[in-house]
PDB file of C-alpha atoms in Angstrom:
ATOM      1  CA  MET A1298      37.903 -21.448 -14.104  1.00 29.00           C
ATOM      2  CA  SER A1299      35.889 -20.305 -11.111  1.00 31.00           C
ATOM      3  CA  ILE A1300      37.219 -17.193  -9.420  1.00 30.00           C
ATOM      4  CA  THR A1301      37.021 -17.075  -5.660  1.00 33.00           C
ATOM      5  CA  ALA A1302      35.180 -14.037  -4.371  1.00 33.00           C
ATOM      6  CA  PRO A1303      37.230 -11.565  -2.385  1.00 35.00           C
ATOM      7  CA  ALA A1304      36.536 -11.232   1.302  1.00 40.00           C
ATOM      8  CA  PRO A1305      33.814  -8.728   2.264  1.00 39.00           C
ATOM      9  CA  GLY A1306      35.130  -5.228   1.869  1.00 42.00           C
ATOM     10  CA  ALA A1307      38.050  -6.287  -0.336  1.00 43.00           C
ATOM     11  CA  LEU A1308      36.705  -4.388  -3.345  1.00 44.00           C
ATOM     12  CA  ARG A1309      36.780  -0.607  -3.136  1.00 42.00           C
ATOM     13  CA  PRO A1310      35.449   2.165  -5.370  1.00 41.00           C
ATOM     14  CA  LEU A1311      38.169   3.403  -7.667  1.00 40.00           C
ATOM     15  CA  PRO A1312      39.542   6.771  -6.511  1.00 47.00           C
ATOM     16  CA  ALA A1313      39.179   8.187 -10.021  1.00 67.00           C
ATOM     17  CA  SER A1314      35.782   6.652 -10.675  1.00 91.00           C
ATOM     18  CA  PRO A1315      33.180   9.153 -11.889  1.00 95.00           C
ATOM     19  CA  LEU A1316      30.525   7.221  -9.945  1.00 97.00           C
ATOM     20  CA  ALA A1317      32.261   6.619  -6.616  1.00 96.00           C
ATOM     21  CA  ALA A1318      30.725   9.601  -4.817  1.00 97.00           C
ATOM     22  CA  ALA A1319      27.200   8.391  -5.600  1.00 98.00           C
ATOM     23  CA  TYR A1320      27.881   4.855  -4.421  1.00 98.00           C
ATOM     24  CA  THR A1321      29.569   6.130  -1.266  1.00 97.00           C
ATOM     25  CA  ARG A1322      26.505   8.240  -0.505  1.00 97.00           C
ATOM     26  CA  LEU A1323      24.292   5.212  -1.117  1.00 98.00           C
ATOM     27  CA  ALA A1324      26.173   3.214   1.512  1.00 97.00           C
ATOM     28  CA  GLU A1325      25.889   6.094   3.977  1.00 98.00           C
ATOM     29  CA  VAL A1326      22.107   6.396   3.816  1.00 98.00           C
ATOM     30  CA  PHE A1327      21.292   2.769   2.968  1.00 98.00           C
ATOM     31  CA  PRO A1328      23.931   0.483   4.515  1.00 97.00           C
ATOM     32  CA  SER A1329      22.038  -2.610   3.353  1.00 96.00           C
ATOM     33  CA  LEU A1330      23.363  -2.048  -0.167  1.00 97.00           C
ATOM     34  CA  ARG A1331      26.964  -1.426  -1.179  1.00 97.00           C
ATOM     35  CA  VAL A1332      28.263  -1.005  -4.708  1.00 98.00           C
ATOM     36  CA  GLU A1333      31.857  -1.986  -5.380  1.00 96.00           C
ATOM     37  CA  GLU A1334      33.638  -1.092  -8.588  1.00 96.00           C
ATOM     38  CA  VAL A1335      35.935  -3.718 -10.065  1.00 93.00           C
ATOM     39  CA  ARG A1336      39.359  -2.460 -11.058  1.00 83.00           C
ATOM     40  CA  PRO A1337      40.440  -2.582 -14.706  1.00 77.00           C
ATOM     41  CA  GLY A1338      41.624  -6.047 -15.634  1.00 79.00           C
ATOM     42  CA  GLU A1339      39.905  -7.727 -12.679  1.00 87.00           C
ATOM     43  CA  ALA A1340      37.125 -10.248 -13.152  1.00 92.00           C
ATOM     44  CA  LEU A1341      33.766  -9.839 -11.516  1.00 94.00           C
ATOM     45  CA  PRO A1342      33.611 -11.815  -8.264  1.00 94.00           C
ATOM     46  CA  GLU A1343      32.128 -15.300  -8.326  1.00 90.00           C
ATOM     47  CA  GLY A1344      31.381 -17.958  -5.752  1.00 86.00           C
ATOM     48  CA  ALA A1345      30.674 -17.381  -2.051  1.00 84.00           C
ATOM     49  CA  GLY A1346      27.224 -15.900  -2.625  1.00 90.00           C
ATOM     50  CA  TRP A1347      27.889 -13.945  -5.819  1.00 95.00           C
ATOM     51  CA  THR A1348      25.593 -14.290  -8.837  1.00 96.00           C
ATOM     52  CA  ARG A1349      26.400 -12.845 -12.245  1.00 96.00           C
ATOM     53  CA  ALA A1350      23.559 -10.879 -13.823  1.00 97.00           C
ATOM     54  CA  ASP A1351      24.178 -12.378 -17.257  1.00 97.00           C
ATOM     55  CA  ARG A1352      23.742 -15.859 -15.807  1.00 96.00           C
ATOM     56  CA  LEU A1353      20.420 -14.878 -14.288  1.00 97.00           C
ATOM     57  CA  ALA A1354      19.405 -13.589 -17.705  1.00 97.00           C
ATOM     58  CA  ALA A1355      20.378 -16.926 -19.259  1.00 96.00           C
ATOM     59  CA  GLY A1356      17.524 -18.545 -17.354  1.00 93.00           C
ATOM     60  CA  GLY A1357      19.395 -21.693 -16.331  1.00 93.00           C
ATOM     61  CA  ALA A1358      20.652 -23.281 -13.133  1.00 93.00           C
ATOM     62  CA  GLU A1359      21.857 -20.019 -11.571  1.00 93.00           C
ATOM     63  CA  LEU A1360      18.425 -18.479 -11.995  1.00 96.00           C
ATOM     64  CA  ASP A1361      16.871 -21.595 -10.452  1.00 95.00           C
ATOM     65  CA  ALA A1362      19.183 -21.263  -7.445  1.00 94.00           C
ATOM     66  CA  PHE A1363      18.474 -17.551  -7.137  1.00 95.00           C
ATOM     67  CA  ILE A1364      14.713 -18.109  -7.110  1.00 95.00           C
ATOM     68  CA  ALA A1365      15.049 -21.027  -4.676  1.00 95.00           C
ATOM     69  CA  TRP A1366      16.343 -18.524  -2.102  1.00 94.00           C
ATOM     70  CA  ASP A1367      13.028 -16.654  -2.359  1.00 94.00           C
ATOM     71  CA  ALA A1368      11.021 -19.863  -2.097  1.00 94.00           C
ATOM     72  CA  GLU A1369      12.833 -20.799   1.109  1.00 95.00           C
ATOM     73  CA  GLN A1370      12.400 -17.308   2.552  1.00 94.00           C
ATOM     74  CA  VAL A1371       8.655 -17.264   1.870  1.00 93.00           C
ATOM     75  CA  LEU A1372       8.161 -20.686   3.427  1.00 94.00           C
ATOM     76  CA  ARG A1373      10.193 -19.692   6.481  1.00 95.00           C
ATOM     77  CA  ASP A1374       8.592 -16.276   7.017  1.00 92.00           C
ATOM     78  CA  TYR A1375       4.989 -16.992   6.055  1.00 90.00           C
ATOM     79  CA  GLY A1376       4.600 -20.677   6.796  1.00 92.00           C
ATOM     80  CA  GLN A1377       3.348 -21.484   3.322  1.00 92.00           C
ATOM     81  CA  ALA A1378       4.791 -22.142  -0.092  1.00 93.00           C
ATOM     82  CA  GLY A1379       4.413 -19.423  -2.686  1.00 91.00           C
ATOM     83  CA  ARG A1380       3.192 -20.095  -6.191  1.00 93.00           C
ATOM     84  CA  PRO A1381       6.123 -20.558  -8.596  1.00 94.00           C
ATOM     85  CA  ASP A1382       5.190 -17.456 -10.602  1.00 93.00           C
ATOM     86  CA  VAL A1383       4.933 -15.412  -7.404  1.00 93.00           C
ATOM     87  CA  ILE A1384       8.331 -16.611  -6.201  1.00 94.00           C
ATOM     88  CA  ALA A1385       9.899 -15.685  -9.543  1.00 94.00           C
ATOM     89  CA  THR A1386       8.284 -12.242  -9.308  1.00 94.00           C
ATOM     90  CA  PHE A1387       9.794 -11.741  -5.857  1.00 94.00           C
ATOM     91  CA  GLY A1388      13.175 -12.821  -7.211  1.00 95.00           C
ATOM     92  CA  LEU A1389      13.119 -10.316 -10.058  1.00 96.00           C
ATOM     93  CA  HIS A1390      12.051  -7.537  -7.699  1.00 95.00           C
ATOM     94  CA  ARG A1391      14.890  -8.284  -5.307  1.00 95.00           C
ATOM     95  CA  TYR A1392      17.404  -8.014  -8.117  1.00 97.00           C
ATOM     96  CA  ALA A1393      15.919  -5.203 -10.202  1.00 97.00           C
ATOM     97  CA  TRP A1394      15.237  -2.777  -7.328  1.00 97.00           C
ATOM     98  CA  PRO A1395      18.926  -2.382  -6.372  1.00 98.00           C
ATOM     99  CA  ALA A1396      20.123  -2.808  -9.959  1.00 98.00           C
ATOM    100  CA  CYS A1397      18.167   0.247 -11.089  1.00 98.00           C
ATOM    101  CA  LEU A1398      20.001   2.320  -8.480  1.00 98.00           C
ATOM    102  CA  LEU A1399      23.316   1.513 -10.156  1.00 98.00           C
ATOM    103  CA  ILE A1400      22.158   3.854 -12.912  1.00 98.00           C
ATOM    104  CA  THR A1401      19.574   6.192 -11.422  1.00 98.00           C
ATOM    105  CA  LEU A1402      21.451   7.265  -8.301  1.00 98.00           C
ATOM    106  CA  PRO A1403      24.567   8.568 -10.129  1.00 98.00           C
ATOM    107  CA  TRP A1404      22.177  10.360 -12.493  1.00 98.00           C
ATOM    108  CA  PHE A1405      20.270  11.987  -9.650  1.00 98.00           C
ATOM    109  CA  LEU A1406      23.259  12.901  -7.469  1.00 98.00           C
ATOM    110  CA  LEU A1407      25.970  13.585 -10.050  1.00 98.00           C
ATOM    111  CA  GLY A1408      24.303  13.999 -13.433  1.00 98.00           C
ATOM    112  CA  ARG A1409      26.202  10.957 -14.743  1.00 98.00           C
ATOM    113  CA  VAL A1410      24.570   7.963 -16.388  1.00 98.00           C
ATOM    114  CA  PRO A1411      26.613   4.748 -16.586  1.00 98.00           C
ATOM    115  CA  ARG A1412      25.982   1.835 -18.909  1.00 97.00           C
ATOM    116  CA  PHE A1413      26.018  -1.604 -17.303  1.00 97.00           C
ATOM    117  CA  PRO A1414      25.241  -4.467 -19.689  1.00 97.00           C
ATOM    118  CA  VAL A1415      24.347  -7.617 -17.773  1.00 97.00           C
ATOM    119  CA  ASP A1416      27.836  -9.071 -18.160  1.00 96.00           C
ATOM    120  CA  GLN A1417      29.245  -6.158 -16.147  1.00 96.00           C
ATOM    121  CA  VAL A1418      27.308  -6.734 -12.896  1.00 97.00           C
ATOM    122  CA  ALA A1419      27.376  -9.318 -10.102  1.00 97.00           C
ATOM    123  CA  TYR A1420      25.139  -9.453  -7.033  1.00 98.00           C
ATOM    124  CA  ASP A1421      25.630 -10.910  -3.569  1.00 97.00           C
ATOM    125  CA  ARG A1422      22.129 -10.676  -2.164  1.00 94.00           C
ATOM    126  CA  ALA A1423      22.940 -12.178   1.232  1.00 92.00           C
ATOM    127  CA  GLU A1424      25.567  -9.527   1.943  1.00 94.00           C
ATOM    128  CA  GLY A1425      23.802  -6.695   0.111  1.00 96.00           C
ATOM    129  CA  ARG A1426      26.633  -6.098  -2.360  1.00 97.00           C
ATOM    130  CA  MET A1427      26.746  -5.389  -6.063  1.00 98.00           C
ATOM    131  CA  ALA A1428      29.971  -5.426  -8.047  1.00 98.00           C
ATOM    132  CA  VAL A1429      30.187  -3.506 -11.312  1.00 97.00           C
ATOM    133  CA  ARG A1430      32.729  -2.862 -14.017  1.00 95.00           C
ATOM    134  CA  THR A1431      32.409   0.817 -14.848  1.00 92.00           C
ATOM    135  CA  GLY A1432      32.816   1.626 -18.514  1.00 91.00           C
ATOM    136  CA  THR A1433      31.192   4.458 -20.413  1.00 94.00           C
ATOM    137  CA  PHE A1434      28.946   7.071 -18.877  1.00 97.00           C
ATOM    138  CA  ALA A1435      26.975  10.015 -20.207  1.00 98.00           C
ATOM    139  CA  CYS A1436      27.259  13.493 -18.732  1.00 98.00           C
ATOM    140  CA  LEU A1437      26.602  17.137 -19.555  1.00 98.00           C
ATOM    141  CA  PRO A1438      29.156  19.455 -21.188  1.00 97.00           C
ATOM    142  CA  ASP A1439      29.882  21.392 -17.976  1.00 96.00           C
ATOM    143  CA  ASP A1440      30.498  18.270 -15.872  1.00 97.00           C
ATOM    144  CA  PRO A1441      34.082  18.174 -14.511  1.00 95.00           C
ATOM    145  CA  ALA A1442      34.131  14.493 -15.499  1.00 96.00           C
ATOM    146  CA  ALA A1443      33.439  15.288 -19.163  1.00 95.00           C
ATOM    147  CA  GLY A1444      37.107  14.841 -20.013  1.00 93.00           C
ATOM    148  CA  MET A1445      37.528  11.524 -18.224  1.00 93.00           C
ATOM    149  CA  PRO A1446      38.023   8.255 -20.101  1.00 91.00           C
ATOM    150  CA  GLY A1447      34.679   6.732 -20.996  1.00 93.00           C
ATOM    151  CA  ALA A1448      32.735  10.001 -20.820  1.00 96.00           C
ATOM    152  CA  ARG A1449      30.123  10.624 -23.512  1.00 97.00           C
ATOM    153  CA  VAL A1450      28.943  14.217 -23.485  1.00 98.00           C
ATOM    154  CA  VAL A1451      25.270  14.827 -24.280  1.00 98.00           C
ATOM    155  CA  PRO A1452      23.834  18.276 -24.979  1.00 98.00           C
ATOM    156  CA  ASP A1453      21.184  18.793 -22.309  1.00 98.00           C
ATOM    157  CA  GLU A1454      19.084  17.420 -19.441  1.00 98.00           C
ATOM    158  CA  GLU A1455      16.541  15.749 -21.718  1.00 98.00           C
ATOM    159  CA  ALA A1456      19.303  13.954 -23.585  1.00 98.00           C
ATOM    160  CA  LEU A1457      20.616  12.788 -20.218  1.00 98.00           C
ATOM    161  CA  ARG A1458      17.155  11.477 -19.333  1.00 98.00           C
ATOM    162  CA  ASP A1459      17.161   9.590 -22.631  1.00 98.00           C
ATOM    163  CA  GLU A1460      20.401   7.991 -21.487  1.00 98.00           C
ATOM    164  CA  VAL A1461      18.828   6.911 -18.175  1.00 98.00           C
ATOM    165  CA  ARG A1462      15.882   5.298 -19.916  1.00 98.00           C
ATOM    166  CA  ALA A1463      18.162   3.542 -22.392  1.00 98.00           C
ATOM    167  CA  ALA A1464      20.662   2.364 -19.765  1.00 98.00           C
ATOM    168  CA  VAL A1465      18.016   0.880 -17.469  1.00 98.00           C
ATOM    169  CA  ALA A1466      16.300  -0.819 -20.406  1.00 98.00           C
ATOM    170  CA  GLU A1467      19.608  -2.207 -21.673  1.00 98.00           C
ATOM    171  CA  HIS A1468      20.306  -3.787 -18.302  1.00 98.00           C
ATOM    172  CA  LEU A1469      16.824  -5.069 -17.496  1.00 98.00           C
ATOM    173  CA  GLU A1470      15.664  -6.364 -20.878  1.00 98.00           C
ATOM    174  CA  PRO A1471      17.762  -9.578 -20.807  1.00 97.00           C
ATOM    175  CA  LEU A1472      16.687 -10.199 -17.213  1.00 98.00           C
ATOM    176  CA  LEU A1473      13.021  -9.783 -18.074  1.00 97.00           C
ATOM    177  CA  ALA A1474      13.540 -12.377 -20.796  1.00 96.00           C
ATOM    178  CA  GLY A1475      15.157 -14.743 -18.296  1.00 96.00           C
ATOM    179  CA  PHE A1476      12.634 -14.320 -15.485  1.00 96.00           C
ATOM    180  CA  GLY A1477       9.542 -13.813 -17.651  1.00 95.00           C
ATOM    181  CA  PRO A1478       8.617 -17.446 -18.404  1.00 94.00           C
ATOM    182  CA  ARG A1479       8.854 -18.353 -14.713  1.00 94.00           C
ATOM    183  CA  MET A1480       6.729 -15.335 -13.809  1.00 93.00           C
ATOM    184  CA  ARG A1481       4.167 -16.219 -16.480  1.00 90.00           C
ATOM    185  CA  ARG A1482       4.369 -12.647 -17.719  1.00 86.00           C
ATOM    186  CA  ARG A1483       5.577 -11.039 -20.885  1.00 87.00           C
ATOM    187  CA  GLY A1484       5.632  -7.768 -22.772  1.00 90.00           C
ATOM    188  CA  ARG A1485       3.783  -4.913 -21.134  1.00 91.00           C
ATOM    189  CA  ALA A1486       3.352  -6.744 -17.816  1.00 92.00           C
ATOM    190  CA  LEU A1487       7.109  -7.217 -17.478  1.00 96.00           C
ATOM    191  CA  TRP A1488       7.888  -3.634 -18.453  1.00 96.00           C
ATOM    192  CA  GLY A1489       5.265  -2.430 -15.998  1.00 95.00           C
ATOM    193  CA  MET A1490       7.247  -4.144 -13.278  1.00 95.00           C
ATOM    194  CA  ALA A1491      10.485  -2.652 -14.610  1.00 96.00           C
ATOM    195  CA  THR A1492       8.880   0.793 -14.479  1.00 97.00           C
ATOM    196  CA  ASP A1493       7.892   0.261 -10.856  1.00 96.00           C
ATOM    197  CA  GLU A1494      11.379  -0.889  -9.847  1.00 97.00           C
ATOM    198  CA  LEU A1495      12.974   2.135 -11.510  1.00 98.00           C
ATOM    199  CA  VAL A1496      10.603   4.587  -9.820  1.00 98.00           C
ATOM    200  CA  GLU A1497      10.215   3.074  -6.377  1.00 96.00           C
ATOM    201  CA  SER A1498      13.893   2.362  -5.735  1.00 98.00           C
ATOM    202  CA  LEU A1499      14.956   5.961  -6.405  1.00 98.00           C
ATOM    203  CA  TRP A1500      11.879   7.323  -4.617  1.00 97.00           C
ATOM    204  CA  TYR A1501      12.870   5.375  -1.510  1.00 97.00           C
ATOM    205  CA  LEU A1502      16.435   6.665  -1.695  1.00 98.00           C
ATOM    206  CA  GLY A1503      15.104  10.189  -2.134  1.00 97.00           C
ATOM    207  CA  HIS A1504      13.340   9.856   1.200  1.00 95.00           C
ATOM    208  CA  LEU A1505      16.541   8.649   2.880  1.00 97.00           C
ATOM    209  CA  LEU A1506      18.519  11.482   1.306  1.00 98.00           C
ATOM    210  CA  GLY A1507      15.998  14.075   2.464  1.00 97.00           C
ATOM    211  CA  GLU A1508      15.253  14.943  -1.171  1.00 97.00           C
ATOM    212  CA  GLU A1509      11.980  13.139  -1.752  1.00 96.00           C
ATOM    213  CA  GLN A1510      10.270  16.011  -3.544  1.00 96.00           C
ATOM    214  CA  ARG A1511      13.173  16.579  -5.929  1.00 97.00           C
ATOM    215  CA  VAL A1512      13.325  12.859  -6.689  1.00 98.00           C
ATOM    216  CA  MET A1513       9.610  12.820  -7.464  1.00 97.00           C
ATOM    217  CA  THR A1514       9.974  15.826  -9.752  1.00 97.00           C
ATOM    218  CA  GLU A1515      12.902  14.268 -11.614  1.00 98.00           C
ATOM    219  CA  LEU A1516      11.111  10.931 -11.974  1.00 98.00           C
ATOM    220  CA  GLU A1517       8.059  12.670 -13.402  1.00 97.00           C
ATOM    221  CA  ARG A1518      10.333  14.284 -15.987  1.00 98.00           C
ATOM    222  CA  LEU A1519      12.036  10.959 -16.652  1.00 98.00           C
ATOM    223  CA  LEU A1520       8.753   9.104 -17.186  1.00 97.00           C
ATOM    224  CA  PRO A1521       6.190  11.596 -18.490  1.00 96.00           C
ATOM    225  CA  GLY A1522       4.359   8.894 -20.460  1.00 93.00           C
ATOM    226  CA  ALA A1523       4.870   7.533 -23.973  1.00 88.00           C
ATOM    227  CA  THR A1524       8.450   6.546 -23.102  1.00 95.00           C
ATOM    228  CA  ARG A1525       8.388   2.976 -24.338  1.00 94.00           C
ATOM    229  CA  PRO A1526       9.193   0.330 -23.322  1.00 96.00           C
ATOM    230  CA  TYR A1527       8.255   1.779 -19.923  1.00 97.00           C
ATOM    231  CA  VAL A1528       4.596   1.682 -18.956  1.00 95.00           C
ATOM    232  CA  GLY A1529       2.800   4.905 -18.149  1.00 92.00           C
ATOM    233  CA  THR A1530       4.182   7.734 -16.058  1.00 94.00           C
ATOM    234  CA  ALA A1531       5.904   7.922 -12.682  1.00 93.00           C
ATOM    235  CA  ALA A1532       2.274   8.070 -11.452  1.00 90.00           C
ATOM    236  CA  PHE A1533       2.765  10.140  -8.322  1.00 91.00           C
ATOM    237  CA  ARG A1534      -0.209  11.796  -6.701  1.00 90.00           C
ATOM    238  CA  GLU A1535      -1.049  13.352  -3.363  1.00 87.00           C
ATOM    239  CA  LEU A1536      -3.571  12.321  -0.734  1.00 90.00           C
ATOM    240  CA  THR A1537      -4.694  14.329   2.277  1.00 88.00           C
ATOM    241  CA  GLY A1538      -4.167  12.968   5.775  1.00 88.00           C
ATOM    242  CA  PRO A1539      -6.504  13.338   8.770  1.00 89.00           C
ATOM    243  CA  GLN A1540      -4.749  16.540   9.889  1.00 87.00           C
ATOM    244  CA  GLY A1541      -4.729  18.023   6.408  1.00 88.00           C
ATOM    245  CA  GLU A1542      -1.166  16.881   5.760  1.00 88.00           C
ATOM    246  CA  ALA A1543       0.003  15.976   2.272  1.00 86.00           C
ATOM    247  CA  LEU A1544       0.683  12.269   1.769  1.00 89.00           C
ATOM    248  CA  PRO A1545       2.546  11.419  -1.447  1.00 89.00           C
ATOM    249  CA  THR A1546       1.684   8.126  -3.091  1.00 89.00           C
ATOM    250  CA  ARG A1547       1.747   6.554  -6.531  1.00 92.00           C
ATOM    251  CA  ASP A1548      -0.118   3.927  -8.488  1.00 89.00           C
ATOM    252  CA  ARG A1549       2.001   0.962  -9.486  1.00 88.00           C
ATOM    253  CA  ALA A1550       1.925  -0.201 -13.085  1.00 85.00           C
ATOM    254  CA  SER A1551       2.206  -3.827 -11.943  1.00 89.00           C
ATOM    255  CA  CYS A1552       1.318  -6.041  -9.023  1.00 81.00           C
ATOM    256  CA  CYS A1553       4.087  -7.400  -6.794  1.00 83.00           C
ATOM    257  CA  MET A1554       1.872 -10.425  -5.945  1.00 83.00           C
ATOM    258  CA  PHE A1555       2.348 -10.114  -2.182  1.00 82.00           C
ATOM    259  CA  TYR A1556      -1.421 -10.315  -1.784  1.00 79.00           C
ATOM    260  CA  THR A1557      -1.190 -14.022  -2.646  1.00 82.00           C
ATOM    261  CA  LEU A1558       0.498 -14.530   0.730  1.00 83.00           C
ATOM    262  CA  ARG A1559      -1.319 -11.913   2.795  1.00 83.00           C
ATOM    263  CA  PRO A1560      -4.522 -10.765   1.036  1.00 79.00           C
ATOM    264  CA  GLU A1561      -5.324  -8.349   3.858  1.00 77.00           C
ATOM    265  CA  ASP A1562      -1.919  -6.648   3.750  1.00 77.00           C
ATOM    266  CA  THR A1563      -1.548  -5.119   0.299  1.00 79.00           C
ATOM    267  CA  CYS A1564       1.233  -2.642  -0.460  1.00 81.00           C
ATOM    268  CA  VAL A1565       0.467   1.041  -0.070  1.00 85.00           C
ATOM    269  CA  THR A1566       1.023   1.706  -3.790  1.00 85.00           C
ATOM    270  CA  CYS A1567      -0.821  -1.423  -4.944  1.00 81.00           C
ATOM    271  CA  PRO A1568      -3.614  -0.884  -7.477  1.00 80.00           C
ATOM    272  CA  ARG A1569      -5.735  -3.024  -5.128  1.00 78.00           C
ATOM    273  CA  THR A1570      -5.336  -0.567  -2.216  1.00 83.00           C
ATOM    274  CA  CYS A1571      -8.061   2.087  -2.035  1.00 84.00           C
ATOM    275  CA  ASP A1572      -7.245   5.658  -1.020  1.00 85.00           C
ATOM    276  CA  THR A1573      -8.827   5.294   2.429  1.00 85.00           C
ATOM    277  CA  ASP A1574      -6.565   2.356   3.211  1.00 83.00           C
ATOM    278  CA  ARG A1575      -3.579   4.196   1.754  1.00 88.00           C
ATOM    279  CA  VAL A1576      -4.143   7.133   4.082  1.00 88.00           C
ATOM    280  CA  SER A1577      -4.382   4.765   7.058  1.00 85.00           C
ATOM    281  CA  LYS A1578      -1.180   2.962   6.100  1.00 84.00           C
ATOM    282  CA  LEU A1579       0.739   6.169   5.367  1.00 86.00           C
ATOM    283  CA  THR A1580      -0.281   7.892   8.601  1.00 85.00           C
ATOM    284  CA  ALA A1581       0.548   4.760  10.608  1.00 77.00           C
ATOM    285  CA  THR A1582       3.992   4.636   9.007  1.00 70.00           C
ATOM    286  CA  ALA A1583       4.556   8.331   9.717  1.00 62.00           C
ATOM    287  CA  ALA A1584       3.595   7.822  13.369  1.00 55.00           C
ATOM    288  CA  THR A1585       6.050   4.951  13.856  1.00 58.00           C
ATOM    289  CA  THR A1586       8.940   6.822  12.219  1.00 55.00           C
ATOM    290  CA  ALA A1587       8.331  10.185  13.890  1.00 52.00           C
TER     291      ALA A1587
END
C-alpha cells in the first residue's frame, strides 16, 4: 500500500538521535538540504516527490522517472537534449552528493558514523529533503553517545575512518549497479565518481562551516590512497593566485560530463581544466563572493 508523504516539515529529528545535531547544523549552513529522521515504527515517506533509494538501485521505473527529471532540466536550461549516458551521470551525482553527507557530516562534526543501507533512505529532490531511518552508528570510546542504543564502539580514529569508507560504500554500491548501465560505466569509473561525490560534498560543506582546511585534512586521512573500492586519494593541491594567495583545488577522479553541454565551461576541478584556467576561475569566484 502506498504511504502518503507527510507535509513539508512534518518529520523532525528525534530528540535523542545521536545524529540530530549534525543534521541541524547542515540545515543552518545549507538550507537547500534537510535531513529528517523517521521515528521508530514509521515507514519512510513515499509519494508526493519522494523516491526510495532502494528503488533507484533496482534500476526500474523509478530510476527512469528520476533520470527523466534531469533530462527535462537540461533541455530547459541549455536548450538541447543531453546524451542518455550524460543524463544518467547527472542523476547519480544529484543523488550521491547529498547522500554522502548523511554519513560524512556526522563523522566530521560529531565523530559518529551511521550505517544507511539503501532501504533506509528516501529522497525528495524537488524540496531538498532526505528521510532516513537511523539504526546503528560507530563512535569512539569517549563519545557520550557510546552507551546509546545502536552504538558500536571502535577503538580509534583510524577505525572510525574505516567505518566511514565502509558505510559510504555500503550505501553507494547498489546505486552504482543501478545507474551504471545507463551511464555506460562500470568498475573503476563508477567508483571514481563515488570518490568525487564523497570528497566534494564534504569539502563544500567545510567551506560553508568555515572549516575548509580541517575538512581537507580529514579527507586526506580518509582517502590516502589504496583504499579500495575508492579511486586514488582526496587529491587536494594548492595553486598560487595573482596576488600570491593560496588557492586550494583538487583533481577529480572522474568526469561529470558537463563539457558535453558547454565545452568551454569545464568545472574547476575537472581533469580537462588546466591550472591557468583554474586560477582564473577560482579568483573570479573569490571576487564575486567577497
